[in-house]
Short mmCIF file of C-alpha atoms (C1' of nucleotides) in Angstrom, two decimals:
data_model
loop_
_atom_site.label_atom_id
_atom_site.label_comp_id
_atom_site.label_asym_id
_atom_site.label_seq_id
_atom_site.Cartn_x
_atom_site.Cartn_y
_atom_site.Cartn_z
CA MET A 1443 -14.72 -26.76 7.65
CA ALA A 1444 -12.26 -24.07 6.64
CA ARG A 1445 -13.69 -21.16 4.18
CA ARG A 1446 -12.79 -19.10 7.56
CA ARG A 1447 -12.54 -15.22 5.70
CA SER A 1448 -13.85 -12.97 8.39
CA GLU A 1449 -14.01 -13.34 11.53
CA MET A 1450 -17.55 -12.14 11.77
CA LEU A 1451 -21.32 -13.08 10.09
CA THR A 1452 -23.00 -11.83 7.59
CA ASP A 1453 -26.33 -10.45 8.07
CA VAL A 1454 -27.71 -13.74 7.33
CA GLU A 1455 -25.46 -15.79 8.80
CA LEU A 1456 -26.63 -13.81 11.90
CA GLU A 1457 -29.97 -14.53 12.01
CA PHE A 1458 -29.51 -18.08 11.32
CA MET A 1459 -26.88 -18.21 14.40
CA ILE A 1460 -29.12 -16.31 16.27
CA ALA A 1461 -31.94 -18.69 15.82
CA LEU A 1462 -29.03 -21.90 16.51
CA TRP A 1463 -28.52 -20.58 19.59
CA GLU A 1464 -31.95 -20.05 20.73
CA ILE A 1465 -32.73 -23.46 20.93
CA GLY A 1466 -29.17 -24.90 21.27
CA THR A 1467 -29.35 -27.64 18.96
CA GLY A 1468 -31.11 -28.89 15.63
CA SER A 1469 -31.33 -29.39 12.50
CA VAL A 1470 -32.31 -27.42 9.20
CA ARG A 1471 -35.62 -28.01 9.98
CA ASP A 1472 -35.85 -26.36 13.87
CA ILE A 1473 -33.28 -23.49 12.95
CA MET A 1474 -36.33 -22.81 9.85
CA GLY A 1475 -38.94 -23.08 12.86
CA ALA A 1476 -37.11 -20.92 15.36
CA LEU A 1477 -36.09 -17.90 12.70
CA ASP A 1478 -38.56 -15.32 13.30
CA GLY A 1479 -40.48 -16.23 10.36
CA GLU A 1480 -40.32 -12.30 9.45
CA HIS A 1481 -39.37 -13.42 5.89
CA GLN A 1482 -40.33 -16.52 4.84
CA ARG A 1483 -36.95 -18.80 3.23
CA ALA A 1484 -36.98 -21.47 1.64
CA TYR A 1485 -36.18 -24.83 2.82
CA THR A 1486 -32.66 -25.51 0.52
CA SER A 1487 -31.49 -21.63 1.06
CA VAL A 1488 -31.39 -22.43 4.91
CA ALA A 1489 -29.85 -25.21 4.57
CA THR A 1490 -27.07 -23.76 2.22
CA VAL A 1491 -26.36 -21.09 4.61
CA MET A 1492 -26.32 -23.89 7.50
CA LYS A 1493 -23.05 -26.26 5.25
CA ILE A 1494 -21.62 -22.80 4.64
CA LEU A 1495 -21.27 -21.80 8.94
CA ASP A 1496 -20.29 -25.18 8.99
CA ASP A 1497 -16.82 -24.51 6.70
CA LYS A 1498 -16.50 -21.49 8.06
CA GLY A 1499 -16.56 -22.82 11.57
CA PHE A 1500 -19.29 -21.61 12.78
CA VAL A 1501 -20.83 -23.95 13.58
CA THR A 1502 -20.39 -28.51 13.99
CA SER A 1503 -22.96 -31.07 12.57
CA ASP A 1504 -23.36 -33.95 13.68
CA ARG A 1505 -25.39 -37.24 11.89
CA LYS A 1506 -28.09 -38.79 13.60
CA ASP A 1507 -29.89 -40.89 10.64
CA ARG A 1508 -29.58 -39.07 7.91
CA ALA A 1509 -30.07 -35.21 8.89
CA LEU A 1510 -27.50 -32.79 9.84
CA VAL A 1511 -27.54 -31.90 13.43
CA TYR A 1512 -25.79 -28.44 13.81
CA SER A 1513 -24.43 -26.92 16.98
CA PRO A 1514 -23.37 -23.80 17.69
CA ALA A 1515 -18.72 -23.86 17.51
CA VAL A 1516 -18.99 -20.09 18.99
CA GLU A 1517 -20.48 -19.27 21.30
CA LYS A 1518 -23.28 -16.42 21.69
CA GLY A 1519 -20.87 -14.07 24.34
CA ASP A 1520 -18.20 -14.89 22.84
CA TYR A 1521 -19.30 -13.42 19.03
CA GLU A 1522 -21.37 -10.86 21.04
CA GLY A 1523 -17.48 -9.98 22.52
CA ARG A 1524 -16.35 -10.20 18.85
CA SER A 1525 -19.00 -7.12 17.56
CA LEU A 1526 -18.83 -5.38 20.55
CA LYS A 1527 -14.17 -4.94 19.80
CA ASN A 1528 -15.18 -4.87 16.04
CA LEU A 1529 -17.75 -1.62 16.92
CA SER A 1530 -15.66 -0.31 19.44
CA LYS A 1531 -12.39 -0.36 17.48
CA THR A 1532 -14.06 1.27 13.35
CA LEU A 1533 -16.30 3.79 15.66
CA PHE A 1534 -14.72 4.76 19.03
CA GLY A 1535 -11.12 4.47 18.29
CA GLY A 1536 -10.75 0.88 20.47
CA THR A 1537 -12.13 2.98 24.04
CA PRO A 1538 -15.05 1.08 25.24
CA THR A 1539 -14.90 4.10 27.22
CA ALA A 1540 -15.39 6.08 24.43
CA LEU A 1541 -18.49 3.13 23.11
CA VAL A 1542 -20.04 3.58 26.73
CA ALA A 1543 -20.49 7.29 26.74
CA ARG A 1544 -22.27 7.09 23.96
CA LEU A 1545 -24.41 5.18 25.01
CA VAL A 1546 -25.07 6.88 27.98
CA ASP A 1547 -25.99 10.01 26.27
CA ASN A 1548 -28.96 7.92 24.59
CA GLU A 1549 -32.18 10.14 25.56
CA ASP A 1550 -34.61 6.51 25.86
CA LEU A 1551 -32.68 5.48 28.33
CA THR A 1552 -34.53 4.95 31.76
CA ASP A 1553 -33.11 5.72 35.06
CA GLU A 1554 -33.07 2.12 36.26
CA MET A 1555 -31.33 0.40 32.86
CA ILE A 1556 -28.36 3.43 34.25
CA GLN A 1557 -28.71 2.08 37.95
CA GLU A 1558 -28.43 -1.22 36.75
CA ILE A 1559 -25.70 -0.99 34.76
CA LYS A 1560 -24.33 1.11 37.54
CA GLU A 1561 -24.47 -2.17 39.86
CA ILE A 1562 -23.04 -3.74 36.70
CA ILE A 1563 -19.82 -1.93 36.82
CA ASP A 1564 -19.81 -1.49 40.97
CA THR A 1565 -20.01 -5.08 40.95
CA ARG A 1566 -17.22 -6.09 38.43
CA ILE A 1567 -15.12 -3.45 40.33
CA ARG A 1568 -15.82 -5.81 43.46
CA LYS A 1569 -14.58 -8.32 41.74
CA ASP A 1570 -11.54 -6.92 40.54
CA ASP A 1571 -10.29 -5.83 44.30
CA GLY A 1572 -11.80 -9.16 45.69
CA MET B 608 -30.53 13.10 -2.09
CA ALA B 609 -32.83 10.73 -2.29
CA ARG B 610 -32.44 6.69 -2.10
CA ARG B 611 -32.06 6.03 1.60
CA ARG B 612 -33.54 2.44 2.14
CA SER B 613 -30.95 1.86 4.99
CA GLU B 614 -30.31 3.99 7.93
CA MET B 615 -26.81 2.07 7.89
CA LEU B 616 -23.78 2.11 5.94
CA THR B 617 -22.21 -0.07 3.85
CA ASP B 618 -18.44 -1.52 5.09
CA VAL B 619 -17.19 1.37 2.54
CA GLU B 620 -19.67 4.13 2.95
CA LEU B 621 -18.48 3.69 6.29
CA GLU B 622 -15.07 3.97 5.57
CA PHE B 623 -15.12 7.04 3.62
CA MET B 624 -17.44 8.61 6.05
CA ILE B 625 -14.68 8.28 8.85
CA ALA B 626 -12.38 9.69 6.39
CA LEU B 627 -14.88 12.75 6.01
CA TRP B 628 -15.67 13.15 10.01
CA GLU B 629 -11.97 13.09 10.44
CA ILE B 630 -11.40 15.98 8.15
CA GLY B 631 -14.77 17.60 8.93
CA THR B 632 -14.88 18.88 4.90
CA GLY B 633 -13.27 18.02 1.89
CA SER B 634 -13.17 16.93 -2.45
CA VAL B 635 -13.25 13.07 -3.55
CA ARG B 636 -9.74 14.20 -3.34
CA ASP B 637 -9.02 15.38 0.12
CA ILE B 638 -11.55 11.95 1.36
CA MET B 639 -9.22 9.94 -0.77
CA GLY B 640 -6.17 11.08 1.42
CA ALA B 641 -8.03 10.69 4.61
CA LEU B 642 -8.58 6.63 4.24
CA ASP B 643 -6.37 5.10 6.06
CA GLY B 644 -4.38 4.04 2.77
CA GLU B 645 -4.50 0.17 3.39
CA HIS B 646 -6.41 -0.49 0.59
CA GLN B 647 -5.39 1.75 -2.08
CA ARG B 648 -8.58 3.04 -3.81
CA ALA B 649 -9.27 4.82 -7.85
CA TYR B 650 -9.70 7.93 -7.47
CA THR B 651 -13.05 7.27 -9.05
CA SER B 652 -13.98 4.38 -7.00
CA VAL B 653 -14.42 7.71 -3.87
CA ALA B 654 -16.39 10.13 -5.99
CA THR B 655 -19.03 6.95 -6.41
CA VAL B 656 -19.62 6.45 -3.30
CA MET B 657 -19.52 9.74 -2.45
CA LYS B 658 -22.03 10.47 -4.73
CA ILE B 659 -24.06 7.75 -3.55
CA LEU B 660 -23.56 9.17 0.17
CA ASP B 661 -25.19 12.46 -1.03
CA ASP B 662 -27.69 10.30 -2.72
CA LYS B 663 -28.38 8.53 0.46
CA GLY B 664 -28.44 11.56 2.20
CA PHE B 665 -25.24 11.21 4.66
CA VAL B 666 -23.59 13.88 3.31
CA THR B 667 -24.21 17.01 1.55
CA SER B 668 -22.04 18.69 -1.41
CA ASP B 669 -21.49 21.41 -2.54
CA ARG B 670 -19.44 23.21 -5.78
CA LYS B 671 -16.13 24.91 -4.90
CA ASP B 672 -14.58 25.86 -8.24
CA ARG B 673 -16.03 23.35 -10.45
CA ALA B 674 -14.91 20.27 -7.55
CA LEU B 675 -17.49 18.53 -5.24
CA VAL B 676 -16.75 19.37 -1.74
CA TYR B 677 -18.30 16.92 0.58
CA SER B 678 -19.73 17.60 4.21
CA PRO B 679 -21.43 15.25 6.82
CA ALA B 680 -25.26 15.57 7.03
CA VAL B 681 -24.89 13.07 9.92
CA GLU B 682 -22.81 13.86 12.96
CA LYS B 683 -20.35 11.07 14.00
CA GLY B 684 -21.87 10.77 17.66
CA ASP B 685 -25.72 10.52 16.21
CA TYR B 686 -24.11 7.58 13.77
CA GLU B 687 -22.79 6.00 16.60
CA GLY B 688 -25.69 6.15 18.08
CA ARG B 689 -27.30 4.14 15.87
CA SER B 690 -24.94 1.59 15.72
CA LEU B 691 -25.71 0.54 18.98
CA LYS B 692 -28.98 0.95 19.21
CA ASN B 693 -29.00 -1.55 16.22
CA LEU B 694 -25.88 -4.03 17.71
CA SER B 695 -28.31 -3.85 20.76
CA LYS B 696 -31.39 -5.07 19.25
CA THR B 697 -29.78 -7.64 17.02
CA LEU B 698 -27.33 -8.87 19.70
CA PHE B 699 -28.74 -8.45 23.34
CA GLY B 700 -32.68 -8.24 23.15
CA GLY B 701 -32.42 -4.27 22.68
CA THR B 702 -31.09 -4.49 26.50
CA PRO B 703 -27.98 -1.92 26.68
CA THR B 704 -27.59 -3.59 30.62
CA ALA B 705 -26.74 -6.99 28.67
CA LEU B 706 -24.66 -4.94 26.73
CA VAL B 707 -22.69 -3.41 29.07
CA ALA B 708 -22.15 -6.57 31.06
CA ARG B 709 -21.06 -8.74 27.70
CA LEU B 710 -18.79 -5.17 27.50
CA VAL B 711 -16.93 -5.50 30.80
CA ASP B 712 -16.34 -9.18 31.15
CA ASN B 713 -13.36 -8.36 28.51
CA GLU B 714 -10.68 -9.29 30.00
CA ASP B 715 -7.76 -6.63 28.33
CA LEU B 716 -10.14 -4.54 29.43
CA THR B 717 -8.04 -2.51 32.45
CA ASP B 718 -9.29 -0.98 36.28
CA GLU B 719 -8.20 2.18 34.26
CA MET B 720 -10.73 2.06 32.02
CA ILE B 721 -13.27 0.24 34.51
CA GLN B 722 -12.39 3.07 36.85
CA GLU B 723 -13.32 5.70 34.10
CA ILE B 724 -16.41 3.98 32.53
CA LYS B 725 -17.73 4.17 36.01
CA GLU B 726 -17.02 8.03 36.47
CA ILE B 727 -18.66 7.69 33.10
CA ILE B 728 -22.11 6.12 34.49
CA ASP B 729 -22.16 8.69 37.63
CA THR B 730 -21.74 11.87 36.16
CA ARG B 731 -24.46 10.69 34.76
CA ILE B 732 -26.66 10.16 37.38
CA ARG B 733 -25.76 13.00 38.82
CA LYS B 734 -27.06 15.42 36.24
CA ASP B 735 -30.33 13.45 36.19
CA ASP B 736 -30.88 14.26 39.87
CA GLY B 737 -29.94 17.84 39.40
"C1'" DG C 1158 -38.81 -54.77 -4.74
"C1'" DT C 1159 -40.79 -50.01 -6.05
"C1'" DT C 1160 -43.00 -46.16 -4.33
"C1'" DT C 1161 -42.14 -41.73 -1.28
"C1'" DG C 1162 -40.99 -38.74 1.49
"C1'" DA C 1163 -37.31 -36.06 3.80
"C1'" DT C 1164 -32.64 -34.64 3.01
"C1'" DT C 1165 -27.95 -33.17 1.18
"C1'" DA C 1166 -25.02 -31.83 -1.98
"C1'" DC C 1167 -24.50 -28.99 -6.28
"C1'" DT C 1168 -25.30 -25.56 -9.10
"C1'" DA C 1169 -26.63 -21.16 -10.76
"C1'" DG C 1170 -29.21 -17.20 -10.49
"C1'" DA C 1171 -30.77 -12.96 -8.39
"C1'" DA C 1172 -29.78 -9.18 -5.45
"C1'" DA C 1173 -26.36 -6.07 -3.41
"C1'" DA C 1174 -21.96 -3.29 -2.73
"C1'" DT C 1175 -17.04 -2.59 -4.44
"C1'" DT C 1176 -14.45 -1.18 -7.94
"C1'" DA C 1177 -13.51 0.97 -12.16
"C1'" DG C 1178 -13.68 2.76 -16.65
"C1'" DT C 1179 -14.62 5.86 -19.91
"C1'" DA C 1180 -16.65 10.25 -21.89
"C1'" DC C 1181 -17.79 14.55 -21.08
"C1'" DT C 1182 -17.16 19.82 -19.18
"C1'" DT C 1183 -15.00 23.06 -17.18
"C1'" DC C 1184 -11.34 26.27 -16.34
"C1'" DA C 1185 -6.51 27.51 -17.25
"C1'" DT C 1186 -2.73 27.49 -19.60
"C1'" DT C 1187 0.21 28.36 -24.69
"C1'" DA D 1076 -8.78 28.64 -30.20
"C1'" DA D 1077 -6.27 24.55 -29.03
"C1'" DT D 1078 -4.10 21.64 -25.29
"C1'" DG D 1079 -4.17 19.88 -20.98
"C1'" DA D 1080 -5.48 18.98 -16.33
"C1'" DA D 1081 -8.57 17.84 -13.22
"C1'" DG D 1082 -12.94 16.34 -11.78
"C1'" DT D 1083 -18.28 14.45 -12.37
"C1'" DA D 1084 -21.19 11.49 -14.50
"C1'" DC D 1085 -22.48 7.78 -16.41
"C1'" DT D 1086 -21.60 2.85 -16.91
"C1'" DA D 1087 -20.38 -1.22 -16.72
"C1'" DA D 1088 -17.44 -5.21 -14.52
"C1'" DT D 1089 -16.34 -7.83 -10.52
"C1'" DT D 1090 -17.40 -9.94 -6.37
"C1'" DT D 1091 -19.65 -10.80 -2.14
"C1'" DT D 1092 -23.98 -11.59 -0.48
"C1'" DC D 1093 -28.44 -14.65 -0.38
"C1'" DT D 1094 -31.86 -17.34 -2.07
"C1'" DA D 1095 -33.72 -20.99 -4.12
"C1'" DG D 1096 -33.44 -25.09 -7.87
"C1'" DT D 1097 -32.00 -29.67 -9.69
"C1'" DA D 1098 -30.64 -34.25 -8.61
"C1'" DA D 1099 -28.81 -37.17 -6.26
"C1'" DT D 1100 -28.87 -40.50 -1.56
"C1'" DC D 1101 -31.30 -43.20 1.50
"C1'" DA D 1102 -34.43 -44.69 4.63
"C1'" DA D 1103 -38.77 -45.71 5.48
"C1'" DA D 1104 -43.90 -47.78 4.00
"C1'" DC D 1105 -46.45 -49.79 0.65
#
DNA sequence: GTTTGATTACTAGAAAATTAGTACTTCATT
DNA sequence: AATGAAGTACTAATTTTCTAGTAATCAAAC
């Protein structure tokens, strides 16, 4: 516990959290196995970062016969929200509309995607009304 | 010129780029003046980072009687797009729809904002059709 | 009970990012 | 020409992040 300077993860921390969110819960070895495998890292490197994540409060740990089993203390959706808020704040003046505007003027966004996005918005509007 | 390892900016680089985008063009002193002012930094710190940004190709520089005057080589909108793509890739499986879904389930999003977002989407759809 | 294997804790070093000092250059002013 | 002011280039130190080694612990297998 303790530490928690920033509410945002560093690059490597995020990579490991993604692995943990993927598997739900797991030991250092499990997490190492769930990593993208691009980079190849020492067991102790993963263990060290997991401990840091524990210190920062992003995960919790439980001992299961000798080994630590980690679980997310922050949900992925929660962190996604944080990331969006963070990006919105730094680059879009805190207005999500500006963010969406930039998103949809991306050329390689297919018609289907746009349509899907429209449906998401419409659903949300209907939910508010109802 | 040269350098350009990552296409993404570091935190401090981004902070300075935002200042430069704000003023359009300016000397180290101008940029220093346009910073949020939260942090207070030495003149030479700003100068060093601006040189790095030049090396990486994010800005261009021109001498105007002795002093360097910097201009963005990457538009803010371009970098906004990059950032969104980056976030979408790491955290939303590369699907912008998932990103939007997360964005709109943010509670402190007002009805007006949602409505605005809807209009942005609808406009984009109409543009595609026509 | 000793060895082996797996794991954590601690430590440290490498790499990347940030900050800023010092020396040098150049121009304007005296 | 000497002095001072402003700026850049170079260098270096600090901080943060990332990586991994070593030692200690503990349980199981022999």
